Amino acid sequence: MTNPRLPIHAAHGTALTARSWQTEAALRMLRNNLDPQVAERPEELVVYGGTGKAARNWEAYDALVAELTELADDETLLVQSGKPIGVLRTHEWAPRVLIANSNLVGDWANWEEFRRLEQAGLTMYGQMTAGSWIYIGTQGILQGTFETFAAVADKISTSSITDGGGSSTDGHGTITGGRGSITDGHGSITDAHGTLAGTITLTAGLGGMGGAQPLAVTMNGGVVICIEVDQSRIERRIAHRYLDVQATSLDHALELAVAARDERRPLSIGVLGNAAELLPRLLAQEAPIDIVTDQTSAHDPLSYLPVGIEFADWRASAARDPEWFTEQARASMAAHVEAMVGFADRGAEVFDYGNSIRDEARKGGYQRAFDFPGFVPAYIRPLFCEGKGPFRWAALSGDPADIAATDAAVLELFPENERLRTWITMAQERVEFQGLPARICWLGLGERHLAGLKFNEMVRDGVLKAPIVIGRDHLDCGSVASPYRETESMADGSDAIADWPLLNALVNTASGASWVSIHHGGGVGMGRSIHAGQVCVADGTELAAQKLERVLTNDPAMGVLRHRDAGYRRAVEVGTAFGLRPEVEQG
């Protein structure tokens, strides 16, 4: 039957549909998550990640909309796994919405129990920013992916990249130059630190998260081959300018990649196929691959297509026999990861990009699955020690001019940050807005609150047409416990301690965030992560300014505290500089 609610779009402009901008923001962002430009399957309430939903079911969605429309500024809406379960009187400093998604008690925190409860209509999977209503499309992950590949470029720029056994050549070869200026109208990076020019990256997955990979690689000057089983995703990424071209076959993809590599020309190439088949094939033919990663939905075996099952039969097969399908998916992931390890053995830079494919491959019988690292310990942790992470904002006016104005404000606030300038300039040139216009950049402790206060002033002074909603990814410095991703290989062995995201949510609630969430699972799957999110609204008022200063200081401070406690010297230095006390000697 036709769903009369579809298509869903966030309201634009300055007219309120709720009782205040604090609740209007939550209502617009909920709807924005389900905009057809943003969501993977809005007809099923799925935003991204294969199963990450914005609301549990359509009845719950309708109730959320109704309650947000009527919610007062001294009331708080409680949401349990996508379903509104109560409105309580609180106060104006309290969050307007508190959200908990997918949380299960330890011994029950597995896919089998979760699916039983989900089938009974008692829970839903919220991913990270789907169930907390702050997903902004593929751009939301793009900047973090850009930072990751920039760090890869920095690492490999100090040595030459070989072609799988041979010596480097000028066409393939030594990585020189780096990040700094924009050339060729493609947003490639050329002369500061590292560059991916002259390299070929191999990856898979072009969904809501993985779709950021091709643009992140080309922004760093490289060539990338992206394998995807879903033709519509390839077409979507090309339409949104995240992907340049589609190859007609694997051999064609490699031909295009080598030609672009030899010209040191950025190029992203999509190819239709199953990574568990195509990666081993490329390895066997000694393809000149320099960097390998993956962003398929491997965290949930039912969202990974096994070899031997047709794409058209995927859903029906998974629903018919989930246990058998899981076994098949894990066997395919084992083959997939075995090929990744094979590339690592040949000298390629190989890393897990946070989707739990290594653990699923281990469960599929492959014993060397953890022979390559996750991206956080390999490249990102030094940023976390400074409280840096993905700071994002959306223009509730719906007017791209508001984002252009905030871009300019951010660059004016931080004139010495060349990487930030490079990113913002590239994003303006290359990033297609999805749903409400939005931006993301990595800012840290001592920076985020300045941006929030500036935005609030711009709203107050009429420079912006409507308020700005400010949030972040849950993939952040102090809001996640995830031993296969954000907290992998912590210096003190505290990878699995989940106190930190819980404290993060409590701190943001106490500091005046507009809505706060605690989720389980995220992009790594059930039993593997606890993470928290916060969102604030810059509505131009003095009260908003007070809240923004506290939340946008205390939230990144949690990242510094978390890493200081683990013994990271840089976090100790940053904590001392910002007067974060107490400074307790480690026992």
Coordinates of C-alpha atoms in Angstrom, one line a residue:
M1 CA 0.0 0.0 0.0
T2 CA 1.1 3.6 -0.7
N3 CA 2.4 5.3 2.4
P4 CA 0.7 8.8 2.6
R5 CA 3.6 10.1 4.7
L6 CA 6.2 9.7 1.9
P7 CA 8.2 11.5 0.7
I8 CA 9.2 13.0 4.0
H9 CA 11.1 16.4 4.0
A10 CA 12.1 18.7 6.8
A11 CA 10.3 22.1 6.9
H12 CA 12.4 25.0 5.6
G13 CA 12.2 28.7 6.4
T14 CA 11.5 30.6 9.6
A15 CA 7.9 29.6 10.3
L16 CA 7.6 27.3 13.3
T17 CA 5.6 24.1 13.2
A18 CA 6.5 23.3 16.9
R19 CA 6.3 25.5 20.0
S20 CA 10.0 26.7 20.0
W21 CA 13.1 26.3 17.9
Q22 CA 14.5 23.8 20.5
T23 CA 11.8 21.3 19.5
E24 CA 11.4 22.5 15.9
A25 CA 15.1 21.5 15.5
A26 CA 14.5 18.0 16.7
L27 CA 11.4 17.7 14.5
R28 CA 13.2 19.0 11.4
M29 CA 16.2 16.7 11.9
L30 CA 14.0 13.6 12.5
R31 CA 12.3 14.4 9.2
N32 CA 15.6 15.2 7.5
N33 CA 16.9 11.8 8.4
L34 CA 14.1 10.3 6.4
D35 CA 14.4 12.6 3.4
P36 CA 14.8 10.5 0.2
Q37 CA 18.0 12.4 -0.5
V38 CA 19.4 11.3 2.8
A39 CA 17.9 7.9 3.8
E40 CA 18.8 4.6 2.3
R41 CA 15.3 3.1 2.6
P42 CA 12.9 5.8 4.0
E43 CA 9.9 3.6 3.2
E44 CA 11.2 1.3 5.9
L45 CA 12.5 4.1 8.2
V46 CA 16.0 2.9 7.5
V47 CA 18.5 5.8 7.3
Y48 CA 21.8 4.1 6.8
G49 CA 23.9 1.1 7.7
G50 CA 21.5 -1.5 6.4
T51 CA 19.3 -1.4 9.5
G52 CA 19.8 1.9 11.2
K53 CA 16.4 3.5 11.8
A54 CA 15.1 6.9 12.8
A55 CA 11.9 5.5 14.4
R56 CA 10.8 2.0 15.4
N57 CA 7.7 1.8 13.2
W58 CA 5.3 4.2 11.5
E59 CA 3.0 4.4 14.5
A60 CA 6.0 5.5 16.6
Y61 CA 7.1 8.0 14.0
D62 CA 3.6 9.6 14.0
A63 CA 3.7 9.8 17.8
L64 CA 7.2 11.4 17.7
V65 CA 6.0 14.0 15.3
A66 CA 2.9 14.8 17.4
E67 CA 4.8 15.0 20.7
L68 CA 7.6 17.2 19.2
T69 CA 5.0 19.5 17.8
E70 CA 3.4 20.1 21.2
L71 CA 6.4 19.7 23.5
A72 CA 6.9 22.7 25.9
D73 CA 10.3 24.2 26.9
D74 CA 10.1 22.7 30.4
E75 CA 9.2 19.2 29.2
T76 CA 11.4 16.3 28.1
L77 CA 10.3 13.6 25.7
L78 CA 11.7 10.1 26.4
V79 CA 12.4 7.8 23.5
Q80 CA 13.1 4.1 23.9
S81 CA 14.5 2.5 20.8
G82 CA 12.6 4.7 18.4
K83 CA 9.4 4.8 20.3
P84 CA 8.2 7.7 22.4
I85 CA 7.3 6.4 25.9
G86 CA 6.6 9.5 28.0
V87 CA 6.8 13.2 28.4
L88 CA 8.0 14.5 31.8
R89 CA 8.1 18.0 33.3
T90 CA 11.8 19.1 33.7
H91 CA 13.1 22.6 33.2
E92 CA 14.5 24.8 30.4
W93 CA 18.1 23.7 30.9
A94 CA 17.1 20.0 30.5
P95 CA 17.3 18.3 27.1
R96 CA 14.0 18.4 25.2
V97 CA 14.6 14.8 24.2
L98 CA 16.4 11.9 25.8
I99 CA 17.0 8.8 23.6
A100 CA 18.2 5.3 24.3
N101 CA 18.6 2.9 21.4
S102 CA 19.3 -0.9 21.1
N103 CA 20.7 -1.2 24.7
L104 CA 20.8 -4.8 26.0
V105 CA 22.2 -6.2 29.2
G106 CA 25.7 -7.7 28.7
D107 CA 24.9 -11.5 28.5
W108 CA 22.0 -10.7 26.1
A109 CA 23.8 -8.3 23.9
N110 CA 24.0 -10.3 20.7
W111 CA 22.3 -10.3 17.3
E112 CA 20.2 -13.3 18.0
E113 CA 18.5 -11.8 21.1
F114 CA 18.3 -8.4 19.5
R115 CA 16.5 -9.8 16.5
R116 CA 14.1 -11.8 18.7
L117 CA 13.2 -8.6 20.5
E118 CA 13.1 -6.5 17.3
Q119 CA 10.7 -9.0 15.7
A120 CA 8.5 -8.7 18.8
G121 CA 8.4 -5.0 18.2
L122 CA 10.3 -4.1 21.4
T123 CA 13.4 -2.5 20.0
M124 CA 15.2 -1.1 16.9
Y125 CA 18.8 -0.6 15.7
G126 CA 19.7 3.1 15.9
Q127 CA 23.2 2.9 14.3
M128 CA 24.9 6.1 15.5
T129 CA 23.3 9.2 14.0
A130 CA 20.2 7.5 12.5
G131 CA 18.4 7.0 15.8
S132 CA 19.6 10.2 17.3
W133 CA 18.3 12.4 14.3
I134 CA 21.6 14.1 13.4
Y135 CA 22.6 12.2 10.2
I136 CA 23.4 14.7 7.4
G137 CA 23.9 12.3 4.5
T138 CA 27.2 11.0 3.3
Q139 CA 29.0 14.2 4.1
G140 CA 28.6 13.3 7.8
I141 CA 31.2 10.6 7.4
L142 CA 33.2 12.2 4.6
Q143 CA 35.3 14.5 6.6
G144 CA 36.4 11.8 9.0
T145 CA 37.1 9.6 6.1
F146 CA 39.1 12.5 4.5
E147 CA 41.1 12.9 7.7
T148 CA 41.8 9.1 7.8
F149 CA 43.0 9.0 4.2
A150 CA 45.0 12.2 4.8
A151 CA 46.7 10.4 7.8
V152 CA 47.4 7.4 5.5
A153 CA 48.9 9.8 3.0
D154 CA 51.1 11.3 5.7
K155 CA 52.3 7.8 6.7
I156 CA 53.2 6.6 3.3
S157 CA 54.6 9.9 2.1
T158 CA 57.8 9.1 3.9
S159 CA 58.5 6.0 1.8
S160 CA 57.9 4.9 -1.7
I161 CA 54.9 2.8 -2.6
T162 CA 55.7 -0.4 -4.5
D163 CA 53.6 -2.2 -7.0
G164 CA 53.2 -5.4 -5.1
G165 CA 56.8 -6.5 -5.2
G166 CA 58.5 -4.3 -7.8
S167 CA 60.4 -1.1 -7.3
S168 CA 58.7 2.3 -7.5
T169 CA 58.5 4.3 -10.7
D170 CA 57.6 7.9 -11.4
G171 CA 54.2 6.8 -12.7
H172 CA 53.3 4.7 -9.7
G173 CA 55.8 5.6 -7.3
T174 CA 57.3 7.8 -4.8
I175 CA 54.8 9.8 -2.8
T176 CA 55.8 13.4 -2.7
G177 CA 54.2 16.8 -2.1
G178 CA 51.0 16.8 -0.1
R179 CA 48.2 18.6 1.4
G180 CA 47.5 22.3 0.9
S181 CA 46.3 23.6 -2.4
I182 CA 43.4 22.7 -4.7
T183 CA 44.2 21.8 -8.3
D184 CA 42.4 20.5 -11.5
G185 CA 39.0 21.5 -10.2
H186 CA 38.8 18.0 -8.7
G187 CA 39.7 19.0 -5.2
S188 CA 43.0 17.1 -5.2
I189 CA 45.6 18.0 -2.6
T190 CA 49.1 18.9 -3.7
D191 CA 51.7 20.6 -1.7
A192 CA 51.9 20.4 2.1
H193 CA 52.3 17.1 3.8
G194 CA 51.2 13.8 2.3
T195 CA 49.2 12.9 -0.8
L196 CA 47.7 9.8 -2.3
A197 CA 48.7 10.8 -5.8
G198 CA 50.3 7.9 -7.6
T199 CA 48.5 5.2 -5.5
I200 CA 45.5 2.9 -5.9
T201 CA 43.1 2.3 -3.1
L202 CA 40.8 -0.8 -3.1
T203 CA 37.7 -0.8 -1.0
A204 CA 34.1 -2.0 -1.0
G205 CA 30.7 -0.6 0.1
L206 CA 29.0 2.5 -1.3
G207 CA 26.2 2.8 1.3
G208 CA 25.5 5.7 3.6
M209 CA 28.9 5.4 5.3
G210 CA 31.0 3.8 2.6
G211 CA 29.8 6.2 -0.1
A212 CA 32.2 8.8 1.4
Q213 CA 35.3 6.7 0.5
P214 CA 35.7 7.6 -3.2
L215 CA 35.5 11.3 -2.6
A216 CA 37.8 11.2 0.4
V217 CA 40.4 9.4 -1.6
T218 CA 40.2 11.7 -4.6
M219 CA 40.3 14.7 -2.3
N220 CA 43.6 13.4 -1.1
G221 CA 44.8 13.1 -4.7
G222 CA 44.5 9.3 -5.1
V223 CA 42.8 6.7 -7.3
V224 CA 40.2 4.3 -5.8
I225 CA 38.3 1.2 -6.9
C226 CA 35.1 0.8 -5.0
I227 CA 33.3 -2.6 -5.2
E228 CA 29.5 -2.5 -4.6
V229 CA 26.8 -5.2 -4.9
D230 CA 23.9 -2.8 -5.4
Q231 CA 23.8 -1.0 -8.8
S232 CA 21.5 1.7 -7.4
R233 CA 24.1 2.7 -4.8
I234 CA 26.7 3.2 -7.5
E235 CA 24.3 5.3 -9.5
R236 CA 23.4 7.3 -6.4
R237 CA 27.1 8.1 -5.6
I238 CA 27.7 9.2 -9.2
A239 CA 24.6 11.4 -9.2
H240 CA 25.8 13.0 -5.9
R241 CA 29.3 13.5 -7.2
Y242 CA 30.9 11.3 -4.6
L243 CA 32.0 8.8 -7.3
D244 CA 33.4 9.7 -10.7
V245 CA 32.7 6.7 -13.0
Q246 CA 31.5 3.1 -13.2
A247 CA 33.6 0.5 -14.8
T248 CA 32.1 -2.2 -17.0
S249 CA 34.1 -5.0 -15.4
L250 CA 36.9 -5.6 -12.9
D251 CA 39.5 -5.6 -15.6
H252 CA 38.1 -2.3 -16.9
A253 CA 38.3 -0.8 -13.4
L254 CA 41.9 -1.8 -13.0
E255 CA 42.7 -0.4 -16.5
L256 CA 41.1 2.9 -15.6
A257 CA 42.9 3.0 -12.2
V258 CA 46.4 2.3 -13.6
A259 CA 46.0 4.9 -16.3
A260 CA 44.9 7.6 -13.7
R261 CA 47.6 6.5 -11.3
D262 CA 50.4 6.8 -13.9
E263 CA 49.1 10.3 -14.6
R264 CA 48.9 11.1 -10.9
R265 CA 45.3 12.1 -11.6
P266 CA 42.6 11.6 -8.9
L267 CA 39.8 9.2 -10.0
S268 CA 37.2 7.1 -8.2
I269 CA 35.8 4.1 -10.0
G270 CA 32.8 2.0 -9.0
V271 CA 32.5 -1.6 -10.1
L272 CA 29.5 -3.9 -9.6
G273 CA 30.4 -7.2 -7.9
N274 CA 30.9 -9.0 -4.6
A275 CA 34.1 -8.0 -2.7
A276 CA 34.5 -11.6 -1.4
E277 CA 34.9 -12.7 -5.0
L278 CA 36.7 -9.7 -6.5
L279 CA 39.4 -9.0 -3.8
P280 CA 40.8 -12.5 -4.0
R281 CA 40.8 -12.2 -7.8
L282 CA 42.7 -9.0 -7.7
L283 CA 45.2 -10.5 -5.3
A284 CA 45.7 -13.6 -7.4
Q285 CA 46.5 -11.4 -10.5
E286 CA 48.9 -9.3 -8.5
A287 CA 47.0 -6.1 -9.1
P288 CA 49.1 -3.0 -8.1
I289 CA 47.0 -2.1 -5.1
D290 CA 48.7 0.2 -2.5
I291 CA 45.9 0.7 0.1
V292 CA 43.1 -1.6 1.1
T293 CA 40.1 -1.1 3.4
D294 CA 36.4 -1.8 3.5
Q295 CA 33.1 -0.3 4.5
T296 CA 30.5 -2.9 3.7
S297 CA 27.8 -3.4 6.3
A298 CA 29.8 -6.2 7.8
H299 CA 28.8 -5.4 11.4
D300 CA 25.5 -7.1 10.7
P301 CA 25.9 -10.5 8.8
L302 CA 22.4 -10.2 7.4
S303 CA 23.5 -6.9 5.7
Y304 CA 26.5 -8.5 4.0
L305 CA 25.7 -10.4 0.8
P306 CA 27.4 -13.8 0.7
V307 CA 29.0 -15.3 -2.4
G308 CA 26.5 -17.5 -4.3
I309 CA 23.3 -15.6 -3.4
E310 CA 21.9 -13.3 -6.0
F311 CA 21.3 -9.6 -5.0
A312 CA 17.6 -10.0 -5.8
D313 CA 17.3 -12.9 -3.4
W314 CA 19.2 -11.2 -0.5
R315 CA 16.4 -10.0 1.7
A316 CA 14.2 -13.1 1.2
S317 CA 17.2 -15.5 1.9
A318 CA 18.2 -13.6 5.1
A319 CA 14.6 -13.6 6.4
R320 CA 14.0 -17.3 5.5
D321 CA 17.0 -18.7 7.5
P322 CA 19.0 -16.0 9.4
E323 CA 21.3 -18.6 11.0
W324 CA 22.3 -20.2 7.8
F325 CA 22.6 -16.8 6.1
T326 CA 24.9 -15.6 8.9
E327 CA 27.2 -18.6 8.4
Q328 CA 27.4 -18.0 4.7
A329 CA 28.0 -14.2 5.2
R330 CA 30.8 -15.0 7.7
A331 CA 32.4 -17.5 5.3
S332 CA 32.4 -14.8 2.6
M333 CA 33.8 -12.3 5.0
A334 CA 36.6 -14.7 5.9
A335 CA 37.5 -14.9 2.2
H336 CA 37.2 -11.1 1.9
V337 CA 39.5 -10.5 4.9
E338 CA 41.9 -13.2 3.8
A339 CA 42.5 -11.3 0.6
M340 CA 43.0 -8.1 2.6
V341 CA 45.7 -9.8 4.7
G342 CA 47.2 -11.1 1.4
F343 CA 47.6 -7.5 0.2
A344 CA 49.1 -6.6 3.6
D345 CA 51.6 -9.4 3.2
R346 CA 52.6 -7.9 -0.2
G347 CA 53.3 -4.6 1.4
A348 CA 50.0 -2.7 1.0
E349 CA 48.7 -0.4 3.7
V350 CA 45.6 -2.2 5.0
F351 CA 43.2 -1.2 7.7
D352 CA 39.8 -1.9 9.1
Y353 CA 37.5 1.1 8.8
G354 CA 35.3 0.2 11.8
N355 CA 32.7 -2.2 10.5
S356 CA 33.7 -5.3 12.5
I357 CA 34.6 -7.3 9.4
R358 CA 37.7 -8.7 11.1
D359 CA 35.7 -10.2 14.0
E360 CA 33.1 -11.6 11.6
A361 CA 35.8 -13.1 9.5
R362 CA 37.3 -14.6 12.6
K363 CA 33.9 -16.1 13.4
G364 CA 33.9 -17.4 9.9
G365 CA 37.0 -19.4 10.6
Y366 CA 39.8 -17.1 9.4
Q367 CA 42.5 -17.1 12.1
R368 CA 44.6 -14.1 10.8
A369 CA 41.7 -11.7 10.7
F370 CA 43.3 -9.3 13.1
D371 CA 46.7 -9.1 11.3
F372 CA 45.9 -5.6 10.2
P373 CA 44.8 -2.7 12.5
G374 CA 41.7 -0.6 12.9
F375 CA 41.9 3.0 11.6
V376 CA 41.7 4.7 15.0
P377 CA 44.9 3.3 16.6
A378 CA 46.6 3.4 13.2
Y379 CA 45.9 7.0 12.3
I380 CA 43.3 9.0 14.4
R381 CA 44.1 8.6 18.1
P382 CA 46.5 11.6 18.3
L383 CA 43.5 13.8 17.2
F384 CA 41.4 12.2 19.9
C385 CA 44.0 13.1 22.5
E386 CA 43.3 16.8 21.7
G387 CA 39.6 16.4 22.0
K388 CA 39.2 16.6 18.2
G389 CA 36.4 14.9 16.4
P390 CA 33.5 15.4 13.9
F391 CA 31.7 18.6 14.6
R392 CA 28.6 19.0 12.4
W393 CA 25.9 21.6 11.8
A394 CA 22.8 22.0 9.7
A395 CA 20.9 25.1 8.5
L396 CA 17.3 24.8 9.7
S397 CA 16.4 27.5 7.1
G398 CA 17.1 25.1 4.3
D399 CA 19.1 27.8 2.6
P400 CA 22.6 26.9 1.4
A401 CA 23.6 30.6 1.9
D402 CA 23.4 30.0 5.6
I403 CA 26.0 27.2 5.3
A404 CA 28.2 29.4 3.1
A405 CA 28.0 32.1 5.8
T406 CA 29.0 29.6 8.6
D407 CA 31.8 28.2 6.4
A408 CA 33.2 31.7 6.2
A409 CA 32.8 32.3 10.0
V410 CA 34.7 29.0 10.8
L411 CA 37.6 30.0 8.5
E412 CA 37.7 33.4 10.1
L413 CA 37.7 31.9 13.6
F414 CA 40.6 29.5 12.9
P415 CA 42.8 31.2 10.3
E416 CA 45.9 29.2 11.2
N417 CA 44.3 25.8 10.6
E418 CA 45.4 25.1 7.0
R419 CA 43.9 21.6 7.0
L420 CA 40.5 23.0 8.0
R421 CA 40.7 25.6 5.2
T422 CA 41.6 22.9 2.7
W423 CA 38.7 20.8 3.8
I424 CA 36.1 23.6 3.8
T425 CA 37.3 24.8 0.4
M426 CA 37.1 21.3 -1.1
A427 CA 33.7 20.7 0.5
Q428 CA 32.3 23.8 -1.0
E429 CA 33.5 22.7 -4.4
R430 CA 32.8 19.0 -4.3
V431 CA 30.1 18.1 -1.7
E432 CA 26.5 17.9 -2.7
F433 CA 24.0 18.7 0.1
Q434 CA 21.5 16.0 1.0
G435 CA 18.3 17.2 2.6
L436 CA 19.0 20.3 4.8
P437 CA 22.2 22.0 3.9
A438 CA 24.9 21.0 6.4
R439 CA 28.6 21.0 7.0
I440 CA 31.1 19.0 9.1
C441 CA 34.7 19.6 10.2
W442 CA 37.0 18.3 12.8
L443 CA 37.3 20.7 15.8
G444 CA 38.6 20.1 19.3
L445 CA 38.5 21.3 22.8
G446 CA 38.8 25.1 22.9
E447 CA 37.4 25.4 19.4
R448 CA 33.9 23.9 19.2
H449 CA 32.4 26.3 21.7
L450 CA 33.8 29.3 19.7
A451 CA 32.1 28.1 16.6
G452 CA 28.8 27.5 18.4
L453 CA 28.8 30.9 20.0
K454 CA 29.6 32.5 16.7
F455 CA 26.7 30.8 15.0
N456 CA 24.4 31.9 17.8
E457 CA 25.5 35.5 17.3
M458 CA 24.9 35.2 13.6
V459 CA 21.3 34.0 14.3
R460 CA 20.8 36.7 16.8
D461 CA 22.0 39.4 14.4
G462 CA 20.0 38.2 11.4
V463 CA 23.1 37.2 9.4
L464 CA 21.5 33.7 9.3
K465 CA 17.9 33.2 8.2
A466 CA 17.1 30.6 10.9
P467 CA 18.8 28.8 13.8
I468 CA 21.6 26.3 13.3
V469 CA 21.5 22.8 14.8
I470 CA 24.9 21.6 16.0
G471 CA 25.8 18.0 16.7
R472 CA 28.5 15.4 16.0
D473 CA 29.0 11.9 15.0
H474 CA 29.1 9.4 17.8
L475 CA 32.5 8.4 16.4
D476 CA 34.1 10.9 18.7
C477 CA 37.0 11.2 21.0
G478 CA 35.2 10.7 24.4
S479 CA 31.7 9.4 23.7
V480 CA 32.4 5.8 22.6
A481 CA 33.6 2.5 24.0
S482 CA 34.2 0.2 21.0
P483 CA 37.1 -2.2 21.3
Y484 CA 37.1 -2.9 17.5
R485 CA 37.1 0.8 16.6
E486 CA 37.4 4.0 18.7
T487 CA 38.9 2.4 21.7
E488 CA 40.9 -0.4 20.0
S489 CA 44.4 -0.9 21.5
M490 CA 44.1 1.7 24.3
A491 CA 47.5 2.3 26.0
D492 CA 46.2 1.1 29.3
G493 CA 44.1 -1.9 28.0
S494 CA 40.8 -0.2 28.9
D495 CA 39.3 -0.8 25.4
A496 CA 36.0 -2.3 26.7
I497 CA 35.3 0.0 29.6
A498 CA 32.0 1.6 28.8
D499 CA 31.8 4.1 31.7
W500 CA 33.1 6.9 29.4
P501 CA 30.1 7.2 27.0
L502 CA 27.7 7.0 29.9
L503 CA 29.5 9.8 31.6
N504 CA 29.6 11.7 28.3
A505 CA 25.8 11.5 28.0
L506 CA 25.3 12.5 31.7
V507 CA 27.7 15.5 31.3
N508 CA 25.9 16.7 28.1
T509 CA 22.5 16.3 29.8
A510 CA 23.8 18.4 32.8
S511 CA 25.4 21.0 30.5
G512 CA 22.2 21.9 28.6
A513 CA 22.2 19.9 25.3
S514 CA 19.0 20.1 23.3
W515 CA 18.8 16.3 23.0
V516 CA 21.1 13.5 24.2
S517 CA 21.2 9.8 23.2
I518 CA 22.9 6.6 24.4
H519 CA 23.1 3.7 21.8
H520 CA 24.4 0.2 21.7
G521 CA 26.0 -1.4 18.6
G522 CA 26.6 1.5 16.2
G523 CA 28.6 0.6 13.1
V524 CA 30.3 -2.4 14.7
G525 CA 27.4 -4.5 15.8
M526 CA 25.6 -5.8 18.9
G527 CA 27.8 -6.5 21.9
R528 CA 30.7 -4.4 20.5
S529 CA 30.0 -0.7 21.3
I530 CA 28.3 1.7 23.7
H531 CA 28.2 5.3 22.4
A532 CA 26.5 8.6 23.2
G533 CA 25.4 11.6 21.1
Q534 CA 24.5 15.2 21.8
V535 CA 22.8 18.0 19.7
C536 CA 22.5 21.7 20.5
V537 CA 20.5 24.4 18.9
A538 CA 21.9 27.9 18.3
D539 CA 18.7 29.9 18.2
G540 CA 20.2 33.4 18.9
T541 CA 19.1 33.6 22.5
E542 CA 21.3 34.3 25.6
L543 CA 20.1 31.0 27.1
A544 CA 21.3 29.1 24.0
A545 CA 24.7 30.9 24.2
Q546 CA 25.1 29.7 27.8
K547 CA 24.2 26.1 26.9
L548 CA 26.4 26.1 23.8
E549 CA 29.5 27.3 25.7
R550 CA 29.1 24.6 28.3
V551 CA 28.1 21.6 26.1
L552 CA 30.7 22.4 23.4
T553 CA 33.4 22.7 25.9
N554 CA 32.5 19.8 28.2
D555 CA 31.7 17.3 25.4
P556 CA 35.2 17.4 23.8
A557 CA 36.8 17.7 27.2
M558 CA 35.5 14.2 27.8
G559 CA 37.7 12.9 25.0
V560 CA 40.8 14.5 26.6
L561 CA 39.9 13.1 30.1
R562 CA 39.3 9.7 28.6
H563 CA 42.7 9.6 26.9
R564 CA 44.5 11.3 29.8
D565 CA 43.3 8.6 32.1
A566 CA 44.7 6.0 29.6
G567 CA 48.1 7.6 29.9
Y568 CA 48.5 9.4 26.6
R569 CA 51.1 12.1 27.0
R570 CA 49.4 14.6 24.6
A571 CA 46.1 14.3 26.4
V572 CA 47.9 15.0 29.7
E573 CA 49.4 18.1 28.2
V574 CA 46.1 19.3 26.8
G575 CA 44.3 18.6 30.0
T576 CA 46.8 20.6 31.9
A577 CA 46.6 23.5 29.5
F578 CA 42.8 23.6 29.8
G579 CA 42.8 23.2 33.6
L580 CA 41.0 19.9 33.6
R581 CA 41.3 18.5 37.1
P582 CA 42.0 16.5 39.0
E583 CA 45.3 15.3 37.7
V584 CA 45.6 11.9 39.3
E585 CA 48.8 9.9 39.2
Q586 CA 48.3 6.5 37.6
G587 CA 48.8 3.6 39.9

